[in-house]
Amino acid sequence: MAKYLILIYGDEQRWDAATPQELRAKDEGHRAFAATGGARVLAGHELESSSTATTLRGNDGEGLLTTDGPFLEAKEALGGFYVIEAADLDAAISLAALLPELASGHGGVEIRPIVDHG
């Protein structure tokens, strides 16, 4: 089984403006995703707002440059992630397709294989 990182992106303003009903529906969707994935879901977490991010960059050998905010400014922010095991990319796509953000009209999911150095 290969491991994949599923990155969940969306519009933070729309997430922040979600009604209690919308938040419950999203939470139910994530519980359904985790239940369907079972032991294949190795980890997953919702992230705090991108405004809480701290970015570190190399400063041409002059130490670290530390800034507030996300690494990249973008309309869609990284809101959470899952690490899963799947037989192949098609299986990872089938599982990720269950995520509620894909039905929101402003979210998206990126799936990336995790490199196995073992």
One Martini backbone bead per residue (centre of mass of N, CA, C, O) as a GRO file, in nm:
protein
  118
    1MET     BB    1   0.096   0.036   0.023
    2ALA     BB    2   0.038   0.358  -0.028
    3LYS     BB    3   0.110   0.695   0.039
    4TYR     BB    4  -0.104   0.984   0.107
    5LEU     BB    5  -0.160   1.330   0.055
    6ILE     BB    6  -0.431   1.531   0.167
    7LEU     BB    7  -0.523   1.846   0.048
    8ILE     BB    8  -0.720   2.115   0.185
    9TYR     BB    9  -0.901   2.360   0.006
   10GLY     BB   10  -1.006   2.714   0.058
   11ASP     BB   11  -1.222   2.968   0.153
   12GLU     BB   12  -1.191   3.133   0.443
   13GLN     BB   13  -1.435   3.324   0.436
   14ARG     BB   14  -1.642   3.094   0.399
   15TRP     BB   15  -1.570   2.933   0.648
   16ASP     BB   16  -1.622   3.171   0.854
   17ALA     BB   17  -1.937   3.202   0.737
   18ALA     BB   18  -2.045   2.958   0.846
   19THR     BB   19  -2.290   2.782   0.952
   20PRO     BB   20  -2.381   2.557   1.179
   21GLN     BB   21  -2.495   2.364   0.965
   22GLU     BB   22  -2.247   2.357   0.780
   23LEU     BB   23  -2.050   2.252   0.994
   24ARG     BB   24  -2.198   1.988   1.055
   25ALA     BB   25  -2.188   1.876   0.767
   26LYS     BB   26  -1.882   1.871   0.749
   27ASP     BB   27  -1.830   1.689   0.991
   28GLU     BB   28  -1.995   1.451   0.882
   29GLY     BB   29  -1.820   1.413   0.628
   30HIS     BB   30  -1.558   1.343   0.787
   31ARG     BB   31  -1.670   1.099   0.936
   32ALA     BB   32  -1.739   0.939   0.680
   33PHE     BB   33  -1.458   0.929   0.567
   34ALA     BB   34  -1.327   0.783   0.811
   35ALA     BB   35  -1.512   0.535   0.803
   36THR     BB   36  -1.446   0.444   0.516
   37GLY     BB   37  -1.129   0.436   0.556
   38GLY     BB   38  -1.033   0.371   0.826
   39ALA     BB   39  -0.715   0.236   0.843
   40ARG     BB   40  -0.626   0.423   0.593
   41VAL     BB   41  -0.643   0.645   0.807
   42LEU     BB   42  -0.362   0.786   0.969
   43ALA     BB   43  -0.429   1.104   0.935
   44GLY     BB   44  -0.579   1.418   1.069
   45HIS     BB   45  -0.632   1.782   1.016
   46GLU     BB   46  -0.721   2.080   1.119
   47LEU     BB   47  -0.654   2.414   1.050
   48GLU     BB   48  -0.568   2.700   1.112
   49SER     BB   49  -0.550   2.989   1.012
   50SER     BB   50  -0.329   3.152   0.801
   51SER     BB   51  -0.279   3.390   1.011
   52THR     BB   52  -0.110   3.177   1.208
   53ALA     BB   53   0.126   3.166   1.039
   54THR     BB   54   0.473   3.062   0.997
   55THR     BB   55   0.756   3.169   0.809
   56LEU     BB   56   1.043   3.011   0.671
   57ARG     BB   57   1.358   3.141   0.545
   58GLY     BB   58   1.618   3.162   0.368
   59ASN     BB   59   1.914   3.410   0.389
   60ASP     BB   60   2.175   3.368   0.227
   61GLY     BB   61   2.336   3.268   0.499
   62GLU     BB   62   2.182   3.479   0.724
   63GLY     BB   63   1.975   3.286   0.809
   64LEU     BB   64   1.655   3.357   0.922
   65LEU     BB   65   1.334   3.424   0.785
   66THR     BB   66   1.061   3.564   0.965
   67THR     BB   67   0.705   3.528   0.903
   68ASP     BB   68   0.392   3.618   0.872
   69GLY     BB   69   0.219   3.370   0.741
   70PRO     BB   70   0.203   3.230   0.458
   71PHE     BB   71   0.400   3.122   0.207
   72LEU     BB   72   0.141   3.175   0.027
   73GLU     BB   73  -0.055   3.380  -0.157
   74ALA     BB   74  -0.408   3.296  -0.163
   75LYS     BB   75  -0.735   3.233  -0.204
   76GLU     BB   76  -0.657   2.948  -0.126
   77ALA     BB   77  -0.644   2.756   0.163
   78LEU     BB   78  -0.504   2.563   0.397
   79GLY     BB   79  -0.721   2.351   0.613
   80GLY     BB   80  -0.611   2.047   0.563
   81PHE     BB   81  -0.548   1.688   0.638
   82TYR     BB   82  -0.439   1.368   0.503
   83VAL     BB   83  -0.328   1.036   0.577
   84ILE     BB   84  -0.296   0.766   0.347
   85GLU     BB   85  -0.388   0.444   0.234
   86ALA     BB   86  -0.327   0.297  -0.096
   87ALA     BB   87  -0.305   0.104  -0.374
   88ASP     BB   88  -0.372   0.373  -0.543
   89LEU     BB   89  -0.469   0.654  -0.696
   90ASP     BB   90  -0.760   0.567  -0.747
   91ALA     BB   91  -0.820   0.504  -0.447
   92ALA     BB   92  -0.756   0.790  -0.343
   93ILE     BB   93  -0.970   0.935  -0.511
   94SER     BB   94  -1.219   0.785  -0.406
   95LEU     BB   95  -1.186   0.884  -0.115
   96ALA     BB   96  -1.153   1.198  -0.160
   97ALA     BB   97  -1.441   1.235  -0.297
   98LEU     BB   98  -1.587   1.246   0.003
   99LEU     BB   99  -1.522   1.527   0.053
  100PRO     BB  100  -1.703   1.814   0.135
  101GLU     BB  101  -1.540   2.040  -0.022
  102LEU     BB  102  -1.632   1.942  -0.315
  103ALA     BB  103  -1.942   2.064  -0.257
  104SER     BB  104  -1.895   2.388  -0.195
  105GLY     BB  105  -1.757   2.563  -0.455
  106HIS     BB  106  -1.446   2.642  -0.300
  107GLY     BB  107  -1.300   2.370  -0.317
  108GLY     BB  108  -1.005   2.154  -0.276
  109VAL     BB  109  -0.795   1.874  -0.383
  110GLU     BB  110  -0.477   1.733  -0.298
  111ILE     BB  111  -0.274   1.466  -0.431
  112ARG     BB  112   0.014   1.307  -0.270
  113PRO     BB  113   0.276   1.128  -0.280
  114ILE     BB  114   0.473   0.942  -0.066
  115VAL     BB  115   0.791   0.901   0.003
  116ASP     BB  116   0.985   0.596   0.002
  117HIS     BB  117   1.303   0.533   0.167
  118GLY     BB  118   1.288   0.213   0.249
   0.00000   0.00000   0.00000
